[in-house]
């Protein structure tokens, strides 16, 4: 039994077995009445039994499976025949009902969920006796009681999240833009320009106020940073931001805290306004080309109303380290708890014509070249003026239609900022400047304004892995047509459990790999290379737009000792026969984490999409049996997928849209990661709605004349909503396994 079921289902597992058995019986009866297998009981079929018309809740003369199931459940409840708790049906009775062939043993095929078989088959002989089942159920009941010991707090009430500065979308706050070379007055009255204050590798502009208590608390860390940064070729400029602060107050603050960096006075707010500064504790990291790399909090140790013994997140230190190593900064912008600035109204700045070197190169660097560079997954490079000009028409088309950069989540009503930490959408300013430049004479500008070129790793983008799990031999991919899913298994030899804090899936022939689902199977469990992988959740995934993941500090996935790792691989031939060897690089945590990460699936395997339908809707929903902190959502459909939505109905009846993807794109199946995990209380009902286009108007539709159902290949369809979430580490119940809602 996958142990994470203890967390998701707790002591309700036996009730789940019983409910699954009843559901299986219901489905068999429904299929018997649905003689033409179109997913609906209609016409002559509905007269197959006298009670069928009474199940027609909306009185439209036909029955869907969901409608019939809802009606049956309501009738059971009204009649008092609704099961009410765990253990009401003896294990022996349930065993006999599942033992369809009456041989006194249960096989995997007789269980409603085949993944439960490994836990029930205690002696690993390929079958389950009544005695084994009784012992397993008793163990589940006993161990399920320990779940309460690791109750899940809402992330908003957890100091790990509550006290941290809020992560912001950098492009909406100037990150990636060039900062003008403004001249300021020093404390002594001399002129200081940003270019002259900067070190060879960059400049940190650190705001402060002599009268702000949080500035005082952060001063010792700033003093330490001064020395460290100087040795790294990065200098610090202390910017006294509040207008009207007395010079003697500033001088005393600097002397008291033994700060030695140059001090600039921004009495008229010129630089603070350009930086759009908001508090007296913000720091701004500029690289050698004065590109704003990071802005926000120095760290998360102090804030309004809280103090930590030591910081958990060193935002500026981490940003500097990434910049010096030529790597992308993980967190590029945060709020900065401090004393609010009351700056003069922003002065009108004469608009300058947009140029490639000063503006467009930075926009493209921040949003495009991660994929569009030599050796990247993009079909062409966009890392030079000539390359951008060559592909200008395609860039304009894709930006105008919202296909690039790939980001498909609609804004959530009522939220001032994007809730997604990986939001790739262009800011309004960047989009306007890019399209305006593409529609103009495309001025190059001054090469002296050009940003530093980005440097990309030749292989692993997560750094050198601690371990690489690789297929024993390559797989041959033909030049044309389609290929069935390939299944590769690798048995690990770790003598003890490992905690994985990050992974990257790296094929050797990325151009023919569409997606990969990785599952982890505990030592001794049977591994089946079937098509259900992914519909049960996953351990890791490689899909367009998501090929790696590094978890926050204190979070990890479990890789059990001696586990078998299975790869389900979807190859798409591209006109040239090649070979591919699948690899997965792992980063290990040095100690057990505070939280264990799981990915749970909500599939609808009973989809039936009529021919010619341009907007066919399918729905599935599940009620959460425990509190959940959701870290991310991901939708999966195939080429007929048109739109996808996650919603929740809370126990009090309030309904919220969690994620709306109005224009689903099979070529970019993104994971949507929350800035702060989203808490859903026990009893919440998560609903997924998918819209499919099986019409002739869908150019990717393989055959609009066919009814389409669940299947592995792209000419079939799937409907899966994935939920990534975490649970507190409890050695008795934590596992690397995944589960259904």
XYZ file of C-alpha atoms in Angstrom:
741
model
C 0.000 0.000 0.000
C 1.459 3.403 -0.912
C 1.956 4.962 2.497
C 0.970 8.450 1.407
C -2.594 7.088 1.292
C -2.433 7.181 5.079
C -2.155 10.938 4.810
C -4.752 11.508 2.101
C -7.307 8.979 3.250
C -6.273 8.163 6.818
C -8.649 5.808 8.545
C -11.103 6.112 5.633
C -9.239 3.627 3.426
C -11.626 0.774 4.203
C -14.570 3.035 3.388
C -12.790 3.881 0.142
C -12.440 0.199 -0.731
C -16.123 -0.348 -0.089
C -17.107 2.769 -2.046
C -14.875 1.735 -4.956
C -16.488 -1.680 -5.032
C -19.948 -0.076 -5.125
C -18.779 2.348 -7.804
C -17.437 -0.529 -9.873
C -20.820 -2.259 -9.607
C -22.567 1.001 -10.597
C -20.323 1.414 -13.660
C -21.000 -2.139 -14.793
C -24.755 -1.515 -14.649
C -24.430 1.832 -16.435
C -22.423 0.261 -19.251
C -25.031 -2.503 -19.571
C -27.768 0.082 -20.240
C -25.474 2.234 -22.447
C -25.645 -0.230 -25.337
C -24.007 2.025 -27.956
C -21.202 3.011 -25.536
C -21.554 6.737 -26.185
C -21.380 7.609 -22.481
C -25.087 8.513 -22.310
C -28.244 6.465 -21.663
C -30.768 7.959 -24.068
C -33.552 7.083 -26.524
C -34.631 3.458 -26.269
C -31.869 2.811 -23.725
C -33.572 4.838 -21.003
C -36.574 2.510 -21.095
C -34.310 -0.417 -20.180
C -35.512 -0.209 -16.563
C -38.482 1.495 -14.947
C -36.353 3.456 -12.480
C -34.046 5.040 -15.080
C -36.328 8.020 -15.889
C -36.391 8.867 -12.172
C -32.612 9.348 -12.290
C -32.959 12.015 -14.998
C -32.441 14.998 -12.682
C -32.482 17.732 -15.343
C -35.379 16.092 -17.242
C -33.672 16.296 -20.632
C -34.566 12.718 -21.577
C -31.068 11.311 -21.211
C -28.656 10.229 -18.499
C -24.953 10.898 -18.185
C -22.892 8.783 -15.811
C -22.360 11.719 -13.442
C -26.082 12.564 -13.397
C -27.090 8.956 -12.718
C -24.474 8.587 -9.974
C -25.620 11.798 -8.273
C -29.258 10.623 -8.377
C -28.409 7.198 -6.947
C -26.408 8.757 -4.120
C -29.281 11.114 -3.274
C -31.740 8.196 -3.210
C -29.449 6.202 -0.921
C -29.134 9.144 1.434
C -32.897 9.740 1.554
C -33.576 6.076 2.185
C -31.047 5.914 5.018
C -28.949 3.407 3.080
C -25.918 5.691 2.852
C -22.741 4.236 4.386
C -21.712 6.456 7.269
C -18.316 5.376 8.495
C -15.337 3.111 8.441
C -15.649 -0.405 9.682
C -19.408 -0.849 9.361
C -18.911 -3.588 6.817
C -16.732 -6.413 8.167
C -13.518 -7.064 6.321
C -14.735 -10.598 5.523
C -17.871 -9.290 3.793
C -15.945 -6.818 1.708
C -13.361 -9.475 0.849
C -16.033 -11.846 -0.456
C -17.635 -9.112 -2.517
C -14.305 -8.253 -4.165
C -13.390 -11.922 -4.682
C -15.347 -12.169 -7.921
C -14.131 -15.645 -8.928
C -14.680 -17.036 -5.420
C -11.231 -18.641 -5.142
C -10.602 -17.245 -1.664
C -7.845 -14.930 -2.874
C -7.711 -11.435 -4.312
C -5.689 -10.624 -7.404
C -4.649 -7.111 -8.457
C -7.350 -7.147 -11.145
C -10.063 -7.756 -8.535
C -9.151 -4.619 -6.574
C -10.782 -1.298 -7.532
C -7.331 0.318 -7.429
C -4.430 -1.901 -8.488
C -1.928 0.286 -6.623
C -3.362 -0.960 -3.313
C -2.301 -4.524 -4.090
C 1.376 -4.087 -3.100
C 0.438 -3.150 0.464
C -2.118 -5.928 0.887
C 0.112 -8.669 -0.513
C 2.234 -8.951 2.623
C 4.069 -12.165 1.682
C 4.581 -11.018 -1.946
C 3.239 -14.274 -3.414
C 1.058 -12.567 -6.017
C -2.286 -12.966 -4.214
C -4.041 -11.711 -1.073
C -5.771 -13.999 1.423
C -8.487 -12.891 3.846
C -5.979 -13.123 6.705
C -3.515 -10.834 4.886
C -6.259 -8.334 4.063
C -7.506 -8.271 7.664
C -3.996 -7.614 9.004
C -3.370 -4.850 6.454
C -6.695 -3.134 7.225
C -6.062 -3.361 10.967
C -2.612 -1.838 10.447
C -4.125 0.966 8.373
C -6.657 1.766 11.069
C -3.956 1.863 13.718
C -1.490 3.894 11.689
C -4.174 6.210 10.356
C -4.641 7.546 13.879
C -1.130 9.023 13.754
C -2.166 11.430 11.011
C -3.627 13.813 13.580
C -0.192 14.108 15.152
C 1.033 15.846 11.969
C -1.887 18.195 11.351
C -1.473 20.533 8.419
C -1.438 24.261 9.092
C -2.541 26.718 6.428
C 0.606 28.102 4.841
C -0.593 31.608 5.718
C -0.377 30.655 9.433
C 3.014 28.975 9.133
C 5.888 31.303 10.115
C 7.907 29.838 7.229
C 5.528 31.634 4.861
C 3.738 34.239 6.984
C 6.838 36.142 7.996
C 8.605 36.041 4.638
C 8.485 39.054 2.320
C 6.018 38.553 -0.504
C 7.534 37.327 -3.764
C 6.625 39.646 -6.644
C 6.642 39.396 -10.428
C 9.917 41.088 -11.293
C 9.018 42.434 -14.737
C 6.222 44.510 -13.194
C 8.747 46.193 -10.889
C 11.543 47.024 -13.315
C 13.620 43.858 -12.989
C 15.449 43.218 -16.241
C 15.493 46.910 -17.185
C 18.496 49.210 -17.437
C 18.833 51.790 -14.640
C 19.847 55.256 -15.861
C 23.234 56.608 -14.769
C 21.835 59.169 -12.339
C 24.090 61.635 -10.501
C 23.488 62.144 -6.766
C 25.055 64.155 -3.950
C 27.171 62.394 -1.367
C 26.878 63.061 2.363
C 29.888 65.360 1.989
C 28.314 67.206 -0.956
C 30.307 65.576 -3.772
C 28.705 64.175 -6.937
C 28.245 60.403 -7.167
C 27.164 58.711 -10.385
C 25.982 55.104 -10.367
C 28.587 54.163 -12.971
C 31.439 55.522 -10.831
C 30.079 53.917 -7.643
C 29.787 50.445 -9.191
C 32.371 47.713 -8.869
C 33.604 45.699 -11.830
C 30.877 43.084 -11.301
C 27.990 45.204 -10.094
C 26.416 47.539 -7.581
C 24.052 47.156 -4.630
C 21.936 50.221 -3.878
C 20.777 49.840 -0.275
C 18.109 52.224 0.994
C 18.067 53.193 4.657
C 16.630 55.684 7.099
C 18.399 56.866 10.234
C 15.075 56.905 12.097
C 13.586 53.618 10.885
C 14.008 50.840 13.496
C 14.080 48.080 10.866
C 16.916 49.866 9.030
C 18.812 49.788 12.319
C 18.172 46.081 12.821
C 19.412 45.274 9.319
C 22.538 47.458 9.597
C 24.825 44.727 11.082
C 24.065 42.459 8.118
C 24.735 45.357 5.741
C 28.111 45.909 7.408
C 29.010 42.256 6.902
C 27.858 42.402 3.289
C 29.985 45.482 2.544
C 33.190 43.525 3.128
C 32.039 40.351 1.396
C 30.747 42.135 -1.691
C 33.893 44.219 -2.042
C 35.977 41.038 -2.348
C 33.607 39.850 -5.110
C 33.879 42.969 -7.226
C 30.471 44.286 -6.152
C 30.222 47.581 -4.290
C 27.466 48.988 -2.091
C 25.952 52.454 -2.287
C 23.973 53.477 0.800
C 21.029 55.629 -0.265
C 19.339 57.802 2.345
C 15.853 57.874 0.897
C 13.504 59.874 3.180
C 13.389 63.535 2.055
C 14.389 66.082 4.682
C 16.346 63.782 7.018
C 19.022 65.770 8.845
C 22.657 65.212 7.873
C 23.760 64.764 11.491
C 21.202 61.960 11.950
C 22.530 60.179 8.871
C 26.151 60.647 9.979
C 25.409 59.222 13.429
C 23.588 56.183 11.922
C 26.575 55.401 9.691
C 29.056 55.791 12.563
C 27.001 53.787 15.073
C 26.771 50.814 12.735
C 30.364 51.119 11.415
C 29.249 51.298 7.790
C 31.980 52.307 5.321
C 30.250 52.393 1.919
C 29.654 55.691 0.126
C 26.443 57.432 1.228
C 24.209 59.253 -1.263
C 21.406 61.640 -0.339
C 18.291 61.343 -2.510
C 16.667 64.508 -1.187
C 14.428 65.076 -4.211
C 13.641 61.379 -4.703
C 15.093 61.205 -8.233
C 16.688 57.765 -7.925
C 14.054 56.390 -5.548
C 11.360 57.339 -8.040
C 13.184 55.735 -10.960
C 13.587 52.562 -8.910
C 9.926 52.832 -7.771
C 11.148 52.318 -4.195
C 8.484 51.833 -1.536
C 10.278 51.370 1.809
C 13.459 52.328 3.627
C 14.815 48.755 3.626
C 14.746 47.894 -0.079
C 17.928 46.809 -1.841
C 18.578 46.887 -5.587
C 21.192 44.726 -7.328
C 22.564 46.006 -10.646
C 25.000 44.038 -12.771
C 28.010 45.530 -14.562
C 25.736 46.780 -17.367
C 23.342 48.427 -14.849
C 20.620 45.878 -15.521
C 18.388 45.524 -12.467
C 18.889 41.895 -11.411
C 17.061 41.855 -8.058
C 15.015 44.230 -5.922
C 13.351 43.745 -2.566
C 14.258 42.607 0.933
C 17.803 42.065 2.139
C 16.558 38.926 3.933
C 13.504 37.863 5.934
C 14.817 38.227 9.494
C 12.955 41.419 10.426
C 9.634 42.949 9.480
C 6.665 44.853 10.771
C 5.572 43.032 13.908
C 8.027 40.114 13.827
C 11.648 39.215 14.500
C 13.356 35.911 13.755
C 16.412 34.572 15.535
C 18.059 34.249 12.122
C 16.914 34.648 8.524
C 15.538 31.717 6.567
C 15.924 33.395 3.166
C 18.979 35.408 2.143
C 17.453 37.067 -0.902
C 20.252 39.517 -1.735
C 23.090 37.092 -1.000
C 21.448 34.448 -3.186
C 20.887 36.959 -6.004
C 24.518 38.113 -5.923
C 25.782 34.515 -5.918
C 23.623 33.621 -8.924
C 24.676 36.760 -10.815
C 28.382 36.094 -10.264
C 27.975 32.495 -11.422
C 26.073 33.567 -14.531
C 22.927 31.756 -13.384
C 19.314 32.999 -13.315
C 18.252 34.500 -9.986
C 15.563 32.317 -8.421
C 13.687 35.119 -6.597
C 14.031 38.390 -8.540
C 11.673 40.636 -6.566
C 10.047 40.748 -3.146
C 8.304 43.235 -0.939
C 10.597 44.744 1.702
C 9.125 45.136 5.196
C 10.268 48.533 6.430
C 9.160 52.120 6.930
C 7.020 53.328 4.041
C 8.398 56.101 1.847
C 6.319 59.171 1.080
C 8.084 60.339 -2.049
C 7.195 63.397 -4.097
C 4.911 62.838 -7.048
C 6.899 61.164 -9.803
C 8.277 63.658 -12.240
C 7.444 63.329 -15.904
C 10.407 61.809 -17.683
C 10.934 62.550 -21.328
C 10.305 59.318 -23.174
C 13.237 57.974 -25.131
C 12.850 55.972 -28.322
C 13.125 52.265 -27.592
C 16.396 50.760 -28.826
C 17.644 47.220 -29.149
C 20.733 47.483 -26.968
C 19.144 49.426 -24.097
C 15.635 47.921 -24.025
C 14.798 45.062 -26.407
C 17.888 42.937 -25.698
C 16.972 42.966 -21.995
C 13.326 42.080 -22.657
C 14.383 39.191 -24.887
C 17.001 38.039 -22.371
C 14.467 38.010 -19.537
C 11.688 36.292 -21.452
C 12.978 34.387 -24.489
C 16.614 33.317 -24.570
C 16.284 30.720 -21.800
C 14.874 28.498 -24.554
C 15.983 30.433 -27.644
C 19.762 30.102 -27.466
C 22.228 27.825 -29.209
C 21.628 24.336 -27.834
C 18.364 25.350 -26.158
C 14.971 23.724 -26.653
C 13.732 26.605 -28.827
C 13.834 26.078 -32.612
C 16.149 29.074 -33.165
C 18.348 31.449 -31.178
C 17.311 35.017 -30.292
C 20.508 36.160 -28.592
C 21.642 38.795 -31.101
C 20.227 41.778 -32.988
C 20.538 39.911 -36.291
C 18.657 36.867 -34.940
C 15.825 39.011 -33.583
C 15.522 40.861 -36.918
C 15.507 37.545 -38.831
C 12.578 36.264 -36.768
C 10.842 39.596 -36.163
C 7.668 38.579 -37.997
C 7.249 35.404 -35.970
C 8.050 37.186 -32.697
C 5.404 39.823 -33.373
C 2.792 37.240 -34.365
C 3.343 35.047 -31.307
C 3.437 37.975 -28.862
C 0.294 39.560 -30.332
C -1.687 36.317 -30.090
C -0.436 35.618 -26.552
C 1.362 32.387 -27.430
C 4.780 33.691 -26.374
C 6.192 33.803 -23.811
C 4.302 30.607 -22.932
C 1.917 31.500 -20.108
C -1.783 30.690 -20.288
C -3.287 31.373 -16.855
C -5.989 34.043 -16.812
C -5.698 36.738 -14.109
C -7.622 35.845 -10.948
C -10.262 38.386 -10.065
C -9.591 40.362 -6.905
C -5.820 39.772 -6.790
C -3.548 42.793 -7.250
C -0.508 40.651 -8.027
C -0.036 37.342 -9.779
C -0.238 34.432 -7.280
C 2.171 32.400 -9.445
C 5.889 32.411 -8.687
C 6.773 31.284 -12.230
C 4.497 33.722 -14.099
C 6.144 34.122 -17.513
C 3.738 36.606 -19.044
C 5.120 39.878 -20.363
C 4.462 42.970 -18.279
C 2.314 45.574 -20.015
C 5.319 47.871 -20.429
C 7.572 45.155 -21.893
C 4.875 44.010 -24.306
C 4.152 47.559 -25.468
C 7.858 48.394 -25.924
C 8.592 45.156 -27.798
C 5.677 45.511 -30.211
C 6.372 49.225 -30.726
C 10.006 48.497 -31.583
C 9.076 45.656 -33.937
C 6.679 48.028 -35.699
C 9.257 50.810 -36.037
C 12.605 51.151 -37.807
C 14.067 48.808 -35.132
C 16.836 51.101 -33.921
C 19.974 49.437 -32.588
C 20.979 52.238 -30.227
C 24.319 52.544 -28.435
C 26.194 49.274 -28.001
C 27.534 50.653 -24.711
C 23.996 50.219 -23.335
C 23.919 46.493 -24.158
C 23.296 44.021 -21.321
C 25.798 41.390 -20.328
C 25.205 38.257 -22.459
C 23.615 35.336 -20.662
C 25.672 32.194 -20.247
C 23.959 28.805 -20.273
C 25.214 25.467 -18.949
C 26.248 22.940 -21.548
C 24.301 20.146 -19.856
C 22.625 20.163 -16.412
C 20.905 23.469 -15.642
C 20.426 22.519 -11.948
C 24.179 22.151 -11.535
C 26.092 18.901 -11.235
C 23.656 16.242 -9.934
C 24.479 14.223 -6.826
C 23.238 11.152 -8.687
C 22.184 10.364 -12.261
C 19.589 7.672 -12.932
C 19.925 6.571 -16.553
C 18.388 3.973 -18.834
C 20.610 0.959 -19.445
C 20.430 1.326 -23.226
C 19.190 3.852 -25.776
C 15.774 3.728 -27.418
C 15.524 3.957 -31.203
C 13.049 6.547 -32.485
C 11.910 6.162 -36.071
C 11.815 9.057 -38.504
C 8.087 9.181 -39.260
C 4.657 8.367 -37.902
C 3.812 7.739 -34.265
C 5.262 5.520 -31.577
C 3.583 3.776 -28.649
C 4.686 4.924 -25.220
C 8.038 3.514 -24.202
C 8.589 2.166 -20.679
C 12.014 2.117 -19.034
C 12.756 0.922 -15.493
C 15.887 1.453 -13.433
C 16.417 -0.224 -10.053
C 18.382 1.915 -7.632
C 20.830 0.516 -5.120
C 20.625 3.111 -2.348
C 20.925 1.255 0.980
C 18.813 3.894 2.740
C 16.072 6.373 1.915
C 17.169 9.526 0.113
C 15.492 12.936 0.239
C 15.476 14.630 -3.159
C 15.459 18.440 -3.108
C 15.583 18.832 -6.870
C 15.629 16.980 -10.172
C 16.127 17.505 -13.877
C 15.060 15.107 -16.622
C 17.486 15.319 -19.522
C 17.046 13.186 -22.659
C 19.957 12.934 -25.072
C 17.596 13.673 -28.001
C 15.327 16.367 -26.584
C 13.945 17.240 -30.005
C 11.850 14.041 -30.171
C 10.686 13.857 -26.524
C 7.254 15.289 -25.830
C 6.739 14.251 -22.239
C 7.987 11.854 -19.575
C 6.186 10.641 -16.451
C 8.410 9.284 -13.682
C 7.004 6.981 -11.005
C 8.787 5.539 -7.976
C 8.044 2.016 -6.756
C 9.160 0.788 -3.348
C 11.531 -2.159 -3.167
C 9.681 -5.445 -3.679
C 6.609 -3.945 -5.331
C 5.582 -5.046 -8.801
C 6.179 -2.545 -11.616
C 3.722 -2.597 -14.487
C 4.495 -0.785 -17.720
C 0.929 0.201 -18.472
C -0.926 3.271 -19.562
C -2.151 4.312 -16.129
C 1.067 6.075 -15.207
C 0.339 9.740 -14.690
C -3.328 9.128 -13.938
C -2.242 8.040 -10.438
C -0.051 11.077 -9.839
C 3.680 11.182 -10.517
C 7.021 11.546 -8.776
C 8.648 13.712 -11.435
C 7.701 14.913 -14.896
C 9.167 16.275 -18.104
C 6.603 18.160 -20.145
C 6.890 21.138 -22.497
C 7.740 24.052 -20.256
C 8.584 21.922 -17.184
C 11.728 19.802 -17.339
C 13.199 20.377 -13.882
C 12.308 21.419 -10.359
C 14.322 22.560 -7.359
C 12.266 22.733 -4.181
C 12.364 25.450 -1.504
C 14.527 24.875 1.546
C 12.921 22.364 3.888
C 10.954 20.580 1.153
C 11.824 17.303 -0.602
C 10.479 14.153 -2.209
C 11.314 10.749 -0.821
C 13.216 8.153 -2.836
C 12.896 4.911 -0.836
C 15.886 2.625 -0.381
C 16.271 0.173 -3.263
C 13.338 1.721 -5.154
C 12.650 1.113 -8.820
C 12.243 4.208 -10.974
C 10.038 3.880 -14.062
C 9.941 6.272 -17.021
C 6.915 6.448 -19.286
C 8.155 8.265 -22.408
C 6.163 9.794 -25.261
C 8.343 10.186 -28.357
C 7.243 12.219 -31.385
C 9.251 11.398 -34.547
C 10.398 14.536 -36.372
C 11.590 13.284 -39.750
C 14.986 11.928 -38.691
C 15.716 8.581 -37.051
C 17.603 9.072 -33.780
C 18.429 7.320 -30.527
C 17.691 8.632 -27.062
C 18.946 7.664 -23.617
C 16.728 8.909 -20.820
C 18.448 10.399 -17.756
C 17.312 12.029 -14.528
C 19.715 14.039 -12.372
C 18.986 14.263 -8.635
C 20.013 16.755 -5.945
C 19.944 15.276 -2.435
C 19.093 17.098 0.785
C 21.646 16.579 3.529
C 18.987 15.906 6.166
C 15.302 14.949 6.306
C 13.066 17.857 5.277
C 10.375 19.614 7.250
C 7.822 18.851 4.535
C 7.316 15.978 2.092
C 6.081 16.797 -1.421
C 3.461 14.699 -3.229
C 1.709 14.984 -6.576
C -1.895 13.796 -6.718
C -3.991 13.246 -9.831
C -7.640 13.933 -10.518
C -8.306 12.049 -13.769
C -11.493 11.562 -15.746
C -10.894 8.369 -17.683
C -14.532 8.163 -18.831
C -14.395 11.076 -21.260
C -16.370 10.638 -24.465
C -16.008 13.440 -27.020
C -18.564 13.350 -29.862
C -17.421 13.865 -33.449
C -17.560 17.402 -34.786
C -18.094 19.047 -31.381
C -16.147 22.331 -31.110
C -16.675 22.906 -27.384
C -17.421 19.598 -25.662
C -17.313 19.914 -21.861
C -16.220 17.191 -19.428
C -16.216 17.549 -15.641
C -14.744 15.639 -12.696
C -14.594 16.426 -9.000
C -13.312 15.022 -5.721
C -13.815 15.952 -2.078
C -10.639 16.331 -0.037
C -10.578 13.986 2.993
C -7.973 16.123 4.797
C -6.537 19.633 4.904
C -4.205 20.365 2.000
C -1.621 23.056 1.236
C -1.417 23.189 -2.563
C 1.938 24.183 -4.066
C 1.035 23.937 -7.751
C -1.524 22.846 -10.349
C -0.952 21.338 -13.774
C -3.430 20.380 -16.495
C -2.989 17.577 -19.015
C -4.969 16.999 -22.213
C -4.003 16.126 -25.761
C -4.404 17.987 -29.075
C -8.190 18.416 -28.785
C -7.744 20.201 -25.460
C -9.157 23.727 -25.679
C -9.544 25.025 -22.113
C -9.091 23.789 -18.550
C -10.234 25.138 -15.198
C -9.639 24.234 -11.551
C -12.309 25.345 -9.062
C -13.056 24.609 -5.428
C -16.216 24.661 -3.359
C -15.265 25.220 0.261
C -17.126 23.482 3.115
C -19.201 26.629 3.712
C -20.398 26.643 0.099
C -18.189 29.418 -1.289
C -16.812 28.689 -4.769
C -13.434 29.947 -5.984
C -11.596 29.741 -9.295
C -8.142 28.346 -8.513
C -6.681 28.309 -12.031
C -8.307 29.184 -15.350
C -6.548 28.254 -18.601
C -8.878 29.657 -21.291
C -6.466 28.779 -24.126
C -4.893 25.410 -23.372
C -1.876 24.535 -25.537
C -0.810 20.893 -25.747
C 2.682 22.027 -26.752
C 3.188 23.904 -23.464
C 1.908 22.001 -20.436
C 3.042 24.308 -17.696
C 3.004 23.804 -13.964
C 1.522 26.812 -12.191
C 3.466 27.298 -8.937
C 2.027 29.346 -6.078
C 4.102 32.093 -4.435
C 2.520 31.024 -1.127
C 0.893 27.567 -0.915
C -2.897 27.731 -1.159
C -4.735 26.147 1.776
C -7.820 24.015 1.101
C -9.617 22.701 4.207
C -10.917 19.180 4.620
C -14.286 18.740 2.921
C -13.449 21.091 0.046
C -14.571 19.797 -3.334
C -12.081 20.329 -6.140
C -13.663 20.430 -9.579
C -11.924 20.294 -12.938
C -13.626 21.323 -16.152
C -12.111 20.560 -19.539
C -13.263 21.784 -22.946
C -12.376 19.755 -26.043
C -12.460 20.786 -29.718
C -13.175 17.744 -31.896
C -14.270 19.820 -34.887
C -12.846 20.477 -38.320
C -11.944 23.946 -37.062
C -9.184 22.464 -34.893
C -6.142 22.176 -37.200
C -4.434 19.721 -34.805
C -7.440 17.351 -34.760
C -6.362 13.938 -36.121
C -9.910 12.851 -37.089
C -13.018 14.967 -36.360
C -15.312 12.125 -37.512
C -14.514 9.872 -34.548
C -15.841 9.712 -30.991
C -12.739 10.197 -28.874
C -12.079 8.490 -25.541
C -9.241 8.077 -23.062
C -6.003 6.729 -24.521
C -2.242 7.103 -24.530
C -1.507 8.464 -27.987
C -2.132 12.028 -29.082
C -4.965 10.889 -31.370
C -6.698 9.710 -28.164
C -7.461 12.079 -25.303
C -6.786 12.463 -21.622
C -8.157 14.695 -18.870
C -6.006 14.955 -15.742
C -5.668 17.715 -13.184
C -2.508 17.444 -11.084
C -2.162 18.878 -7.585
C 1.279 19.253 -6.017
C 1.032 19.544 -2.251
C 2.998 18.863 0.906
C 2.576 17.223 4.286
C 4.655 17.589 7.466
C 7.310 14.921 7.727
C 6.225 12.031 9.902
C 8.563 9.029 9.584
C 5.665 6.632 10.201
C 3.574 7.835 7.304
C 5.781 9.775 4.849
C 6.393 8.039 1.547
C 7.573 8.565 -1.971
C 4.303 7.269 -3.345
C 1.519 9.322 -4.831
C -2.236 8.910 -4.817
C -5.599 9.973 -6.180
C -7.746 12.699 -4.722
